[in-house]
mmCIF file with all atom_site columns, C-alpha atoms in Angstrom:
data_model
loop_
_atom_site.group_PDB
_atom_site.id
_atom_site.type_symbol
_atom_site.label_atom_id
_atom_site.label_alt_id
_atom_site.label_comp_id
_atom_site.label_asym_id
_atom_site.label_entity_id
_atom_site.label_seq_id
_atom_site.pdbx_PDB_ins_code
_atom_site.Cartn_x
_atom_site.Cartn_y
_atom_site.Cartn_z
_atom_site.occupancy
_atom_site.B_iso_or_equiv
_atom_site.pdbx_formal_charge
_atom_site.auth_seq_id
_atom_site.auth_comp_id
_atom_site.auth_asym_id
_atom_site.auth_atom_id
_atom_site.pdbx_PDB_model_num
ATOM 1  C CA . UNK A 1 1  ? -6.141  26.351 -8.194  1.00 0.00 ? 1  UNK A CA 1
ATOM 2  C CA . UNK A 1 2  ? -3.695  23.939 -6.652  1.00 0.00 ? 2  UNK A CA 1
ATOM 3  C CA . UNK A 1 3  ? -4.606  20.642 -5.473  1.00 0.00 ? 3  UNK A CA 1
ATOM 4  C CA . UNK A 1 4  ? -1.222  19.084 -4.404  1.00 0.00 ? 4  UNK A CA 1
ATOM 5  C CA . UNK A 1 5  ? 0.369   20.173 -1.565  1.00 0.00 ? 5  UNK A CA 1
ATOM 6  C CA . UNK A 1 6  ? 4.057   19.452 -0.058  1.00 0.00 ? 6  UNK A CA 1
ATOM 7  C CA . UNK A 1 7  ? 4.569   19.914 3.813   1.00 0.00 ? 7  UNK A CA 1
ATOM 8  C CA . UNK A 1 8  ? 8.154   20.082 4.236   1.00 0.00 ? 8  UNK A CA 1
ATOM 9  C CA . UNK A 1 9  ? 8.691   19.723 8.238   1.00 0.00 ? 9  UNK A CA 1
ATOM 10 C CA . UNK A 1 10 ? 12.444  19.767 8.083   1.00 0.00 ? 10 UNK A CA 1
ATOM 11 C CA . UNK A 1 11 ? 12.604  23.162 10.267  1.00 0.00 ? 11 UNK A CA 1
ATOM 12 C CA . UNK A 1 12 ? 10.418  21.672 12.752  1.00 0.00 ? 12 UNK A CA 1
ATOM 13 C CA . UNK A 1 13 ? 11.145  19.638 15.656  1.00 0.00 ? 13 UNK A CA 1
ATOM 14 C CA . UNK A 1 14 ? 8.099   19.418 17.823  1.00 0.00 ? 14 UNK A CA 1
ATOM 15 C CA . UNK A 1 15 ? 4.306   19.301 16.992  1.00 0.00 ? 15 UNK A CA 1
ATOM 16 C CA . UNK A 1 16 ? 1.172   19.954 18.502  1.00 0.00 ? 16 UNK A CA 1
ATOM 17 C CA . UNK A 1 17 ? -2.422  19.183 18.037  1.00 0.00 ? 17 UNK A CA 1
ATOM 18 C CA . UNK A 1 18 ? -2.719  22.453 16.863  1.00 0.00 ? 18 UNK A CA 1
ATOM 19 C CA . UNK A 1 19 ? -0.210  21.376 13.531  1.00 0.00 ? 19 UNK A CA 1
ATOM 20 C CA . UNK A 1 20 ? -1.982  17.689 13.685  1.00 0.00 ? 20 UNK A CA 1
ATOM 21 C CA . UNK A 1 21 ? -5.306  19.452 13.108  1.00 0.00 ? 21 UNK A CA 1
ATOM 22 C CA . UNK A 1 22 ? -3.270  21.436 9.999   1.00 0.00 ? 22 UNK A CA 1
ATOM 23 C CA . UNK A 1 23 ? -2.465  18.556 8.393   1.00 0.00 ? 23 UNK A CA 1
ATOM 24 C CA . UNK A 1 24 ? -5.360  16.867 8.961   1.00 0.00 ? 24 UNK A CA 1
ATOM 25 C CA . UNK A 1 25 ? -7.334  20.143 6.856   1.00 0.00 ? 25 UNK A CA 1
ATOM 26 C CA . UNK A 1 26 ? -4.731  20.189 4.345   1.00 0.00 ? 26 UNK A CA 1
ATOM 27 C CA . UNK A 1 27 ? -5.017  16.310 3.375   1.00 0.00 ? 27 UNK A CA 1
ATOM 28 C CA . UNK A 1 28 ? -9.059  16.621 3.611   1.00 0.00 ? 28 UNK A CA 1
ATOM 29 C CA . UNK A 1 29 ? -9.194  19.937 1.208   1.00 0.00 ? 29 UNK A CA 1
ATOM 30 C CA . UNK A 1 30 ? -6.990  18.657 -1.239  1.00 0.00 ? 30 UNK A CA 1
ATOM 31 C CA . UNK A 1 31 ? -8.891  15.250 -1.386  1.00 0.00 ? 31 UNK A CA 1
ATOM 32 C CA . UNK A 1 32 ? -11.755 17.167 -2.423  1.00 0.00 ? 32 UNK A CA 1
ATOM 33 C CA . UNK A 1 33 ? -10.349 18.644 -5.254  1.00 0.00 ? 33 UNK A CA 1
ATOM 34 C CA . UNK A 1 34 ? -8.753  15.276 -6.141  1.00 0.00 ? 34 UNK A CA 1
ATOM 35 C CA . UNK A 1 35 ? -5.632  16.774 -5.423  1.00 0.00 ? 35 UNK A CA 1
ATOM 36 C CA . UNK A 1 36 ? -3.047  14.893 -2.590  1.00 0.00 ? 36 UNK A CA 1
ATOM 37 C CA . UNK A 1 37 ? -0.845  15.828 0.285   1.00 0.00 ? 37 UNK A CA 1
ATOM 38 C CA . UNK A 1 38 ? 2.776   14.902 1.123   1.00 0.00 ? 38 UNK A CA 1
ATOM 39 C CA . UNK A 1 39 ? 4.726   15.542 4.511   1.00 0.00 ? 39 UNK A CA 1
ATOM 40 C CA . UNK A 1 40 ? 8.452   15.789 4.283   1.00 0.00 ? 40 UNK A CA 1
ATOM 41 C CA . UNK A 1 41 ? 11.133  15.549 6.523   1.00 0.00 ? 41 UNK A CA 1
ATOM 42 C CA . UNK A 1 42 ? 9.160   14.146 9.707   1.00 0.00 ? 42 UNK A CA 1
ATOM 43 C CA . UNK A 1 43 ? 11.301  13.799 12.262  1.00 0.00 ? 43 UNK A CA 1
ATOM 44 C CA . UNK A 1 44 ? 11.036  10.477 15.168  1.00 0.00 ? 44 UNK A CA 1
ATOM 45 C CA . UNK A 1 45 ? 8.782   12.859 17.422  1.00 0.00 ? 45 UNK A CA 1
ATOM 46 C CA . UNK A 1 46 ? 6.428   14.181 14.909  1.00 0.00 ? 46 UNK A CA 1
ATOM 47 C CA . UNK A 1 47 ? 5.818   10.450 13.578  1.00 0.00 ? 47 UNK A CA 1
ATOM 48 C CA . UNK A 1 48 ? 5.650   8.539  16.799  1.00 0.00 ? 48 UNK A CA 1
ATOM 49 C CA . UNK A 1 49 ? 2.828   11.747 17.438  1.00 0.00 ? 49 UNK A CA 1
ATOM 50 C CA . UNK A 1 50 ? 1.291   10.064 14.516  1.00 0.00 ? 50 UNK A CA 1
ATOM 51 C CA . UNK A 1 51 ? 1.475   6.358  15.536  1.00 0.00 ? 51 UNK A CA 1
ATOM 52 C CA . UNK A 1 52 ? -0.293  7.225  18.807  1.00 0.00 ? 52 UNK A CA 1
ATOM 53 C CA . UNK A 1 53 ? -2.542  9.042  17.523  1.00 0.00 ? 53 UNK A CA 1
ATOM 54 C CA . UNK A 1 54 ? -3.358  6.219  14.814  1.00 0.00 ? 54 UNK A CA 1
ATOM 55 C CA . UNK A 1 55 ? -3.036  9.009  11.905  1.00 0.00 ? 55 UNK A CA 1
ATOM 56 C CA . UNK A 1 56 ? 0.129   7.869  10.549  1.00 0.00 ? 56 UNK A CA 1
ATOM 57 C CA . UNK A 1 57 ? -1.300  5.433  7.614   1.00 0.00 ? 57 UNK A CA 1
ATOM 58 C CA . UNK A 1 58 ? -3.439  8.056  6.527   1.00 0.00 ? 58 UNK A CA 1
ATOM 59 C CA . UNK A 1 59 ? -0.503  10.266 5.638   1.00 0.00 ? 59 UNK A CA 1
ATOM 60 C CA . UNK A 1 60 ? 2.164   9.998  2.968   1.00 0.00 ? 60 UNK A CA 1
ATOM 61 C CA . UNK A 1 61 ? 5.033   10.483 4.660   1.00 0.00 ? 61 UNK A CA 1
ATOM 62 C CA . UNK A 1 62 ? 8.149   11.358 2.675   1.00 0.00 ? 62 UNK A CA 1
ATOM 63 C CA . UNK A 1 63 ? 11.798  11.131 3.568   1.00 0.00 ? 63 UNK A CA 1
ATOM 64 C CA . UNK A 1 64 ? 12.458  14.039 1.791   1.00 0.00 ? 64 UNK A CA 1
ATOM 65 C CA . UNK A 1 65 ? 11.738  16.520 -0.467  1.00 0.00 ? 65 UNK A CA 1
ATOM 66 C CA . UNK A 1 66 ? 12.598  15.445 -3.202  1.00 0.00 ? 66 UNK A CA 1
ATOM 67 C CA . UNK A 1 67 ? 10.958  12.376 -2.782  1.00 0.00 ? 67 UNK A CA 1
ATOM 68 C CA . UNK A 1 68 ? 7.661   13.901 -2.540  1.00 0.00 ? 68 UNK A CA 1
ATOM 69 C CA . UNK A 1 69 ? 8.341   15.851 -5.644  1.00 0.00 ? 69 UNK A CA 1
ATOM 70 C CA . UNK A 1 70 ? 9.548   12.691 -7.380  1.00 0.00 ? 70 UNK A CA 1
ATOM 71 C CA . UNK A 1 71 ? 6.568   11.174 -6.424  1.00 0.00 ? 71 UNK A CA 1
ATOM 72 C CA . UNK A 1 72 ? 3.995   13.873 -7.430  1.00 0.00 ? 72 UNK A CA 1
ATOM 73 C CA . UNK A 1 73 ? 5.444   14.320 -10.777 1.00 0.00 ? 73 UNK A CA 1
ATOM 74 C CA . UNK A 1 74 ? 5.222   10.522 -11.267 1.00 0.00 ? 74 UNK A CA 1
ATOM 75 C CA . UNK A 1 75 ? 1.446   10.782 -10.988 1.00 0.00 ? 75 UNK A CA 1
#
């Protein structure tokens, strides 16, 4: 199965705590299985969501897509 996962949140412009709690699964499940997870394309309201809600350092946050993909097929 897959362990790395990209969230690409370019098409989205709000979030709830229903999508914090879906990113919050994601990350833990692919931990497990020593996999990782990267979010894409947050936009200002979907971080600052994550600054108060003191989750943001536990993400990897990603400017872009191809960042993330850069960066997964580094490691």
């Amino acid at each position: 199965g897959f362990n790395k996962f990209i969230v690409d949140l370019s098409d989205l412009s709000f979030m709830n705590s229903v999508g914090l709690n879906f990113l919050l699964s994601m990350m833990k499940n692919s931990e497990k299985s020593g996999g990782a997870l990267a979010v894409a394309n947050a936009n200002e309201q979907i971080i600052g969501l994550l600054e108060i809600t003191k989750l943001k350092n536990m993400f990897n946050l990603k400017p872009s897509l191809e960042t993330a993909l850069q960066d997964f097929a580094s490691n």
